[in-house]
Short mmCIF file of C-alpha atoms in Angstrom, two decimals:
data_model
loop_
_atom_site.label_atom_id
_atom_site.label_comp_id
_atom_site.label_asym_id
_atom_site.label_seq_id
_atom_site.Cartn_x
_atom_site.Cartn_y
_atom_site.Cartn_z
CA MET A 920 11.42 -15.87 -24.41
CA PRO A 921 11.09 -19.20 -21.04
CA GLU A 922 7.64 -19.45 -19.98
CA ASP A 923 6.30 -16.97 -17.17
CA ILE A 924 6.45 -20.22 -14.72
CA VAL A 925 4.69 -18.40 -12.18
CA ARG A 926 1.13 -17.39 -14.95
CA SER A 927 1.79 -20.61 -15.22
CA PHE A 928 0.55 -22.18 -11.90
CA GLY A 929 -2.74 -20.42 -12.03
CA PHE A 930 -3.71 -19.69 -8.59
CA LEU A 931 -0.99 -21.05 -6.73
CA THR A 932 0.71 -17.76 -7.31
CA LEU A 933 -1.88 -15.22 -7.20
CA GLY A 934 0.23 -13.62 -4.38
CA THR A 935 3.70 -13.45 -6.42
CA ARG A 936 1.60 -12.22 -8.94
CA MET A 937 -0.42 -9.15 -7.41
CA LYS A 938 2.98 -8.44 -5.77
CA ARG A 939 4.35 -8.54 -9.36
CA ILE A 940 2.26 -6.78 -10.81
CA GLY A 941 2.26 -3.88 -8.04
CA GLU A 942 5.82 -3.56 -8.10
CA ARG A 943 5.17 -3.03 -11.64
CA LEU A 944 2.85 -0.02 -11.06
CA GLN A 945 5.42 1.34 -8.53
CA ALA A 946 7.85 1.57 -10.65
CA GLY A 947 6.30 2.97 -14.09
CA THR A 948 4.58 5.46 -10.55
CA GLN A 949 8.36 6.90 -9.70
CA GLU A 950 9.09 6.82 -13.50
CA LEU A 951 6.59 9.43 -13.25
CA LEU A 952 7.68 10.78 -9.64
CA ASP A 953 11.45 10.95 -10.94
CA GLU A 954 10.22 13.34 -14.21
CA LEU A 955 8.14 15.73 -11.69
CA ASN A 956 11.31 15.43 -9.92
CA VAL A 957 9.11 14.73 -6.79
CA GLY A 958 11.56 13.13 -4.50
CA PHE A 959 9.53 11.03 -3.33
CA VAL A 960 8.86 7.27 -3.25
CA PRO A 961 5.44 5.69 -4.53
CA SER A 962 4.94 3.58 -1.72
CA GLN A 963 5.01 6.00 1.09
CA TYR A 964 2.29 8.32 0.02
CA PRO A 965 -0.71 5.92 1.35
CA PHE A 966 0.63 7.66 4.54
CA LEU A 967 0.82 11.49 3.47
CA ALA A 968 -2.76 11.01 1.94
CA ALA A 969 -3.74 8.68 4.73
CA ILE A 970 -3.39 11.67 7.22
CA ASP A 971 -4.37 14.03 4.74
CA ARG A 972 -7.84 12.49 4.48
CA LEU A 973 -8.48 11.93 8.47
CA GLY A 974 -6.23 14.12 10.04
CA PRO A 975 -3.78 13.47 12.49
CA LEU A 976 -3.28 9.30 13.75
CA THR A 977 -1.44 7.76 15.81
CA ILE A 978 1.00 4.89 14.13
CA GLY A 979 -2.14 2.43 15.35
CA GLU A 980 -4.48 4.32 13.41
CA LEU A 981 -2.32 5.00 10.47
CA SER A 982 -1.13 1.60 10.19
CA GLU A 983 -4.97 -0.03 10.05
CA ALA A 984 -6.15 2.84 7.78
CA VAL A 985 -2.64 1.89 5.35
CA GLY A 986 -3.58 -1.61 5.88
CA VAL A 987 0.30 -2.65 7.09
CA THR A 988 1.92 -3.51 9.81
CA GLN A 989 2.76 -1.59 12.79
CA PRO A 990 6.60 -2.12 12.70
CA ALA A 991 5.97 -0.97 8.78
CA THR A 992 4.41 1.98 9.36
CA THR A 993 6.86 3.03 12.34
CA LYS A 994 9.65 2.58 10.18
CA SER A 995 7.84 4.04 6.79
CA VAL A 996 6.92 7.51 9.15
CA GLY A 997 10.56 7.88 10.81
CA LEU A 998 12.01 7.81 7.03
CA ILE A 999 9.01 10.31 6.51
CA ALA A 1000 9.51 12.55 8.87
CA ARG A 1001 12.91 12.48 8.56
CA LEU A 1002 12.36 14.11 4.84
CA GLY A 1003 10.25 16.23 6.83
CA PHE A 1004 7.51 15.92 5.09
CA MET A 1005 5.80 14.32 8.67
CA ARG A 1006 6.17 15.27 11.99
CA VAL A 1007 5.33 12.54 14.84
CA ALA A 1008 4.64 13.80 18.24
CA SER A 1009 3.25 12.70 22.36
CA SER A 1010 -0.05 12.75 22.17
CA ASP A 1011 -1.63 15.07 25.10
CA ALA A 1012 -3.34 12.75 27.03
CA ASP A 1013 -0.51 9.43 26.71
CA GLN A 1014 2.98 10.03 26.21
CA ARG A 1015 3.15 6.29 24.50
CA ARG A 1016 1.04 7.92 21.77
CA LYS A 1017 2.47 8.89 19.00
CA ILE A 1018 0.36 11.30 17.01
CA VAL A 1019 1.64 11.69 13.31
CA SER A 1020 0.73 14.80 11.30
CA LEU A 1021 1.92 16.51 7.69
CA THR A 1022 4.23 19.36 8.21
CA GLU A 1023 3.96 22.46 5.61
CA LYS A 1024 5.74 20.74 3.16
CA GLY A 1025 3.95 17.18 3.42
CA GLN A 1026 0.74 19.25 2.31
CA LYS A 1027 2.22 21.11 0.24
CA LEU A 1028 3.70 17.79 -1.29
CA VAL A 1029 0.72 16.19 -1.38
CA ASP A 1030 -1.29 19.33 -2.26
CA THR A 1031 0.61 19.00 -5.82
CA ALA A 1032 0.46 15.56 -6.11
CA LYS A 1033 -3.64 15.44 -5.54
CA LYS A 1034 -3.07 17.90 -8.37
CA ASP A 1035 -0.22 17.14 -11.00
CA VAL A 1036 0.78 13.45 -9.69
CA TRP A 1037 -2.58 11.27 -8.82
CA PRO A 1038 -4.58 11.84 -11.49
CA GLN A 1039 -1.81 11.26 -14.30
CA ILE A 1040 -1.19 8.09 -12.15
CA GLU A 1041 -5.39 6.88 -12.08
CA ARG A 1042 -5.84 7.35 -15.74
CA ALA A 1043 -2.58 5.57 -16.66
CA VAL A 1044 -3.86 2.29 -14.14
CA ALA A 1045 -7.41 2.77 -15.18
CA ASP A 1046 -6.43 2.43 -19.01
CA LEU A 1047 -4.21 -0.44 -18.15
CA CYS A 1048 -7.53 -2.24 -17.00
CA ALA A 1049 -10.02 -0.84 -19.33
CA SER A 1050 -10.06 -4.04 -21.73
CA LEU A 1051 -9.97 -6.43 -18.72
CA ASP A 1052 -12.86 -9.14 -19.04
CA GLY A 1053 -14.64 -8.34 -15.74
CA PRO A 1054 -14.07 -5.11 -13.17
CA LEU A 1055 -10.91 -6.67 -12.03
CA LEU A 1056 -11.12 -3.83 -8.62
CA GLU A 1057 -15.03 -5.88 -8.17
CA GLN A 1058 -12.45 -8.28 -7.98
CA LEU A 1059 -9.65 -7.11 -6.55
CA ALA A 1060 -11.79 -6.42 -3.47
CA ALA A 1061 -13.46 -9.75 -3.48
CA ILE A 1062 -10.13 -11.33 -3.09
CA GLU A 1063 -9.64 -9.03 0.06
CA ASP A 1064 -12.88 -8.50 1.65
CA GLY A 1065 -12.46 -12.83 1.55
CA LEU A 1066 -8.97 -12.79 2.75
CA SER A 1067 -10.47 -10.35 5.75
CA GLU A 1068 -13.42 -13.08 6.31
CA LYS A 1069 -11.38 -16.65 6.24
CA PRO A 1070 -7.41 -16.22 5.90
CA LEU A 1071 -5.58 -18.07 3.48
CA ALA A 1072 -3.98 -20.09 6.31
CA ARG A 1073 -7.37 -21.20 7.62
CA ARG A 1074 -8.24 -22.17 3.82
CA ILE A 1075 -5.64 -24.69 3.36
CA ALA A 1076 -6.49 -27.78 4.04
CA ARG A 1077 -4.36 -30.07 6.32
CA PRO A 1078 -4.55 -33.79 6.62
CA PRO A 1079 -6.01 -34.30 10.38
CA LYS A 1080 -3.36 -34.90 13.06
CA LYS A 1081 -3.09 -38.54 14.39
CA ALA A 1082 -3.23 -39.63 17.37
CA GLY A 1083 -0.16 -38.90 18.96
CA ALA A 1084 1.78 -37.15 16.50
CA ARG A 1085 2.90 -33.87 17.65
#
């Protein structure tokens, strides 16, 4: 088996490793969803969960609640709405603002997920992390907080620009 190059680079490839872990977790979650015949992809659940917890939201608010860009939120909401799990309506106060809410079908999916799917996933991930040295969630939170305080681009040391250089 060839060397795991991404792992061997340590901090240099931390983002790639986290993305790789996320993809593997989502693939495992998708297998569970397929077994339960839920008909939904894991990456879309946070949008449903946010509206379930916070109530109807604008696209911008939903984007902030889930922590993804507005274009990504708009794309996901459009897909979820086409599947009949969300509705998008113009705000009464400002027709430019779109309010996203759950449909009855969407609320039923969230209720089923909260009862049958999310606890299983949470237990499986907790089991996966149980033997880790140090609390993984605190480590990830520290990374997220650190990036919020000072984005990676600002942490990268760059040589000072020479006079006259563009």
